[in-house]
Amino acid sequence: MDALLRISGVIDAVSRFFGKFIIWLVLAATLISAANAIARKAFNIGSNAFLEIQWYLFGAVFLLGAGYAFLQNAHVRIDVIAGKLSMRTRMYIDIAGILIFLLPMCWFMIQFAWPVVQGAYESGEVSSNAGGLIRWPVYALVPVGFALLGLQAISELIKRFAFLQGKAPNPLLHGAHGGHDEAHAHNDEAKGEVQK
């Protein structure tokens, strides 16, 4: 389990890197959007390339940031129901969800999207809009984003099994639904909950 937790730590570091990287994409999209609006309103100059790069950046933020959102527990949960369940039951539900739904979906999306990326790259597909951009980079965001999400799903799976064995803190008590210090403060309590 120690070796698996080290692998989980490496995956978490990759997700954190992309989480910090997409902040710059948000800034770039904001600046491009502002410049495009100013150019259009003040000088009556428009650019399809500027519009499309905004869409590309918007897509990149969501696709490349999905794994980081999972790491931070920032994804949607039905807390009204989950809050009434024991921690052990919640872990088993998470494990089942990752194995039955999330990992197969990531695999399907990568398999489905990769031929589209390859075809667009080989054909040199370009947007049909005048002055539009090449398409394969934005298509490539789909398999890359789902690969990152799938990797983080594996990390979360490892952490949940480790928690059930009493070898790691509760992965649900950090990120968006609780602070890192809170996770350590509740670790003993949560481990006791696992025994129920």
Tab-separated table of C-alpha atoms in Angstrom:
chain	number	residue	atom	x	y	z
A	1	MET	CA	0.000	0.000	0.000
A	2	ASP	CA	2.913	2.377	0.683
A	3	ALA	CA	4.085	2.079	-2.935
A	4	LEU	CA	0.550	2.770	-4.180
A	5	LEU	CA	0.287	5.819	-1.922
A	6	ARG	CA	3.540	7.135	-3.404
A	7	ILE	CA	2.054	6.699	-6.894
A	8	SER	CA	-1.060	8.502	-5.657
A	9	GLY	CA	1.142	11.352	-4.414
A	10	VAL	CA	2.782	11.702	-7.841
A	11	ILE	CA	-0.618	11.777	-9.563
A	12	ASP	CA	-1.839	14.390	-7.066
A	13	ALA	CA	1.238	16.523	-7.855
A	14	VAL	CA	0.432	16.331	-11.587
A	15	SER	CA	-3.171	17.397	-10.890
A	16	ARG	CA	-1.953	20.301	-8.730
A	17	PHE	CA	0.380	21.405	-11.541
A	18	PHE	CA	-2.510	21.542	-14.004
A	19	GLY	CA	-4.697	23.225	-11.379
A	20	LYS	CA	-2.159	26.042	-11.115
A	21	PHE	CA	-1.565	26.109	-14.875
A	22	ILE	CA	-5.225	26.674	-15.755
A	23	ILE	CA	-5.274	29.831	-13.630
A	24	TRP	CA	-3.098	31.379	-16.352
A	25	LEU	CA	-5.486	30.131	-19.021
A	26	VAL	CA	-8.341	31.936	-17.256
A	27	LEU	CA	-6.259	35.121	-17.210
A	28	ALA	CA	-5.359	34.719	-20.901
A	29	ALA	CA	-9.004	34.151	-21.848
A	30	THR	CA	-10.051	37.230	-19.861
A	31	LEU	CA	-7.410	39.470	-21.471
A	32	ILE	CA	-8.180	38.202	-24.986
A	33	SER	CA	-11.899	38.677	-24.409
A	34	ALA	CA	-11.363	42.238	-23.166
A	35	ALA	CA	-9.031	43.098	-26.060
A	36	ASN	CA	-11.463	41.613	-28.565
A	37	ALA	CA	-14.384	43.582	-27.114
A	38	ILE	CA	-12.402	46.843	-27.104
A	39	ALA	CA	-11.209	46.308	-30.690
A	40	ARG	CA	-14.739	45.533	-31.864
A	41	LYS	CA	-16.471	48.419	-30.064
A	42	ALA	CA	-13.806	51.122	-30.353
A	43	PHE	CA	-12.263	50.358	-33.747
A	44	ASN	CA	-14.902	48.164	-35.440
A	45	ILE	CA	-12.283	45.427	-35.842
A	46	GLY	CA	-13.253	41.799	-35.297
A	47	SER	CA	-11.321	38.557	-35.367
A	48	ASN	CA	-12.682	35.035	-35.570
A	49	ALA	CA	-9.297	33.759	-34.401
A	50	PHE	CA	-9.627	35.776	-31.175
A	51	LEU	CA	-13.141	34.444	-30.625
A	52	GLU	CA	-12.066	30.857	-31.229
A	53	ILE	CA	-9.014	31.050	-28.970
A	54	GLN	CA	-11.367	32.157	-26.185
A	55	TRP	CA	-13.451	29.030	-26.766
A	56	TYR	CA	-10.307	26.890	-26.836
A	57	LEU	CA	-9.108	28.352	-23.552
A	58	PHE	CA	-12.545	27.947	-21.982
A	59	GLY	CA	-12.575	24.274	-22.986
A	60	ALA	CA	-9.008	23.808	-21.724
A	61	VAL	CA	-9.881	25.200	-18.290
A	62	PHE	CA	-12.686	22.685	-17.772
A	63	LEU	CA	-11.073	19.666	-19.376
A	64	LEU	CA	-7.586	20.108	-17.912
A	65	GLY	CA	-8.977	21.137	-14.526
A	66	ALA	CA	-11.353	18.201	-13.988
A	67	GLY	CA	-8.705	16.055	-12.284
A	68	TYR	CA	-7.739	18.932	-9.997
A	69	ALA	CA	-11.408	19.482	-9.103
A	70	PHE	CA	-11.631	15.796	-8.127
A	71	LEU	CA	-8.467	16.106	-6.019
A	72	GLN	CA	-9.933	19.116	-4.198
A	73	ASN	CA	-13.360	17.498	-3.725
A	74	ALA	CA	-14.818	20.404	-5.703
A	75	HIS	CA	-17.056	18.183	-7.816
A	76	VAL	CA	-20.778	17.865	-7.189
A	77	ARG	CA	-21.884	15.586	-4.374
A	78	ILE	CA	-25.310	14.823	-2.956
A	79	ASP	CA	-24.313	15.758	0.593
A	80	VAL	CA	-27.880	15.563	1.910
A	81	ILE	CA	-27.832	11.807	1.343
A	82	ALA	CA	-24.108	11.180	1.890
A	83	GLY	CA	-24.143	13.019	5.230
A	84	LYS	CA	-26.510	10.405	6.658
A	85	LEU	CA	-24.268	7.475	5.741
A	86	SER	CA	-21.325	6.100	7.696
A	87	MET	CA	-17.867	7.042	6.435
A	88	ARG	CA	-17.193	3.399	5.543
A	89	THR	CA	-20.358	3.284	3.393
A	90	ARG	CA	-19.429	6.566	1.700
A	91	MET	CA	-16.012	5.159	0.827
A	92	TYR	CA	-17.527	2.030	-0.691
A	93	ILE	CA	-19.968	4.141	-2.725
A	94	ASP	CA	-17.060	6.276	-3.993
A	95	ILE	CA	-15.022	3.181	-4.869
A	96	ALA	CA	-17.963	1.665	-6.754
A	97	GLY	CA	-18.615	4.934	-8.579
A	98	ILE	CA	-14.988	5.267	-9.642
A	99	LEU	CA	-14.714	1.650	-10.814
A	100	ILE	CA	-18.129	1.261	-12.448
A	101	PHE	CA	-18.738	4.724	-13.902
A	102	LEU	CA	-15.811	7.143	-13.862
A	103	LEU	CA	-12.891	5.016	-15.095
A	104	PRO	CA	-14.909	3.324	-17.884
A	105	MET	CA	-16.241	6.734	-18.985
A	106	CYS	CA	-12.694	8.159	-19.111
A	107	TRP	CA	-11.524	5.171	-21.163
A	108	PHE	CA	-14.493	5.471	-23.535
A	109	MET	CA	-13.950	9.210	-24.068
A	110	ILE	CA	-10.233	8.739	-24.789
A	111	GLN	CA	-10.959	5.893	-27.239
A	112	PHE	CA	-13.741	7.880	-28.903
A	113	ALA	CA	-11.846	11.189	-29.158
A	114	TRP	CA	-8.396	9.998	-30.236
A	115	PRO	CA	-9.343	9.063	-33.859
A	116	VAL	CA	-10.998	12.489	-34.216
A	117	VAL	CA	-7.789	14.202	-33.050
A	118	GLN	CA	-5.676	12.056	-35.356
A	119	GLY	CA	-7.952	12.667	-38.340
A	120	ALA	CA	-7.992	16.430	-37.775
A	121	TYR	CA	-4.200	16.506	-37.440
A	122	GLU	CA	-3.581	14.450	-40.573
A	123	SER	CA	-6.077	16.434	-42.660
A	124	GLY	CA	-5.007	19.819	-41.281
A	125	GLU	CA	-8.630	20.584	-40.413
A	126	VAL	CA	-9.262	24.297	-39.940
A	127	SER	CA	-12.310	26.134	-38.651
A	128	SER	CA	-14.826	26.984	-41.365
A	129	ASN	CA	-14.931	30.584	-40.090
A	130	ALA	CA	-12.833	33.129	-41.971
A	131	GLY	CA	-9.499	33.485	-40.178
A	132	GLY	CA	-10.371	30.533	-37.950
A	133	LEU	CA	-7.859	28.303	-36.163
A	134	ILE	CA	-6.696	24.745	-36.704
A	135	ARG	CA	-8.908	22.262	-34.904
A	136	TRP	CA	-6.722	19.387	-33.702
A	137	PRO	CA	-5.347	21.197	-30.594
A	138	VAL	CA	-8.826	21.792	-29.207
A	139	TYR	CA	-9.885	18.248	-30.086
A	140	ALA	CA	-6.790	16.964	-28.258
A	141	LEU	CA	-8.024	18.574	-25.055
A	142	VAL	CA	-10.701	15.864	-24.786
A	143	PRO	CA	-8.437	12.787	-24.518
A	144	VAL	CA	-5.838	14.688	-22.487
A	145	GLY	CA	-8.455	16.013	-20.076
A	146	PHE	CA	-10.081	12.622	-19.589
A	147	ALA	CA	-6.669	10.983	-19.177
A	148	LEU	CA	-5.873	13.435	-16.364
A	149	LEU	CA	-9.281	12.805	-14.783
A	150	GLY	CA	-8.745	9.037	-15.074
A	151	LEU	CA	-5.333	9.295	-13.412
A	152	GLN	CA	-6.809	11.304	-10.552
A	153	ALA	CA	-9.587	8.717	-10.246
A	154	ILE	CA	-6.909	6.041	-9.742
A	155	SER	CA	-5.255	8.216	-7.086
A	156	GLU	CA	-8.584	8.713	-5.308
A	157	LEU	CA	-9.250	4.983	-5.466
A	158	ILE	CA	-5.887	4.271	-3.804
A	159	LYS	CA	-6.569	6.850	-1.076
A	160	ARG	CA	-10.001	5.407	-0.318
A	161	PHE	CA	-8.668	1.853	-0.012
A	162	ALA	CA	-5.813	3.144	2.171
A	163	PHE	CA	-8.267	4.996	4.396
A	164	LEU	CA	-10.390	1.869	4.813
A	165	GLN	CA	-7.237	0.043	5.938
A	166	GLY	CA	-6.391	2.851	8.386
A	167	LYS	CA	-3.243	3.828	6.471
A	168	ALA	CA	-4.226	7.277	5.192
A	169	PRO	CA	-6.328	10.273	6.262
A	170	ASN	CA	-9.884	10.626	5.062
A	171	PRO	CA	-9.684	11.912	1.458
A	172	LEU	CA	-13.148	13.484	1.797
A	173	LEU	CA	-12.030	15.893	4.530
A	174	HIS	CA	-9.807	18.130	2.425
A	175	GLY	CA	-10.185	20.445	-0.530
A	176	ALA	CA	-13.462	22.197	-1.222
A	177	HIS	CA	-15.380	20.303	1.481
A	178	GLY	CA	-12.877	20.905	4.290
A	179	GLY	CA	-9.359	22.146	4.959
A	180	HIS	CA	-6.142	20.121	5.126
A	181	ASP	CA	-5.830	20.784	8.868
A	182	GLU	CA	-9.384	19.637	9.342
A	183	ALA	CA	-8.477	16.336	7.690
A	184	HIS	CA	-5.749	15.691	10.259
A	185	ALA	CA	-7.925	16.890	13.133
A	186	HIS	CA	-10.662	14.415	12.204
A	187	ASN	CA	-8.356	11.578	11.169
A	188	ASP	CA	-8.640	9.620	14.425
A	189	GLU	CA	-12.387	10.162	14.533
A	190	ALA	CA	-12.774	9.062	10.907
A	191	LYS	CA	-10.609	5.978	11.470
A	192	GLY	CA	-12.920	5.052	14.308
A	193	GLU	CA	-15.843	5.487	11.935
A	194	VAL	CA	-14.228	3.009	9.535
A	195	GLN	CA	-14.377	0.340	12.190
A	196	LYS	CA	-18.188	0.628	12.380
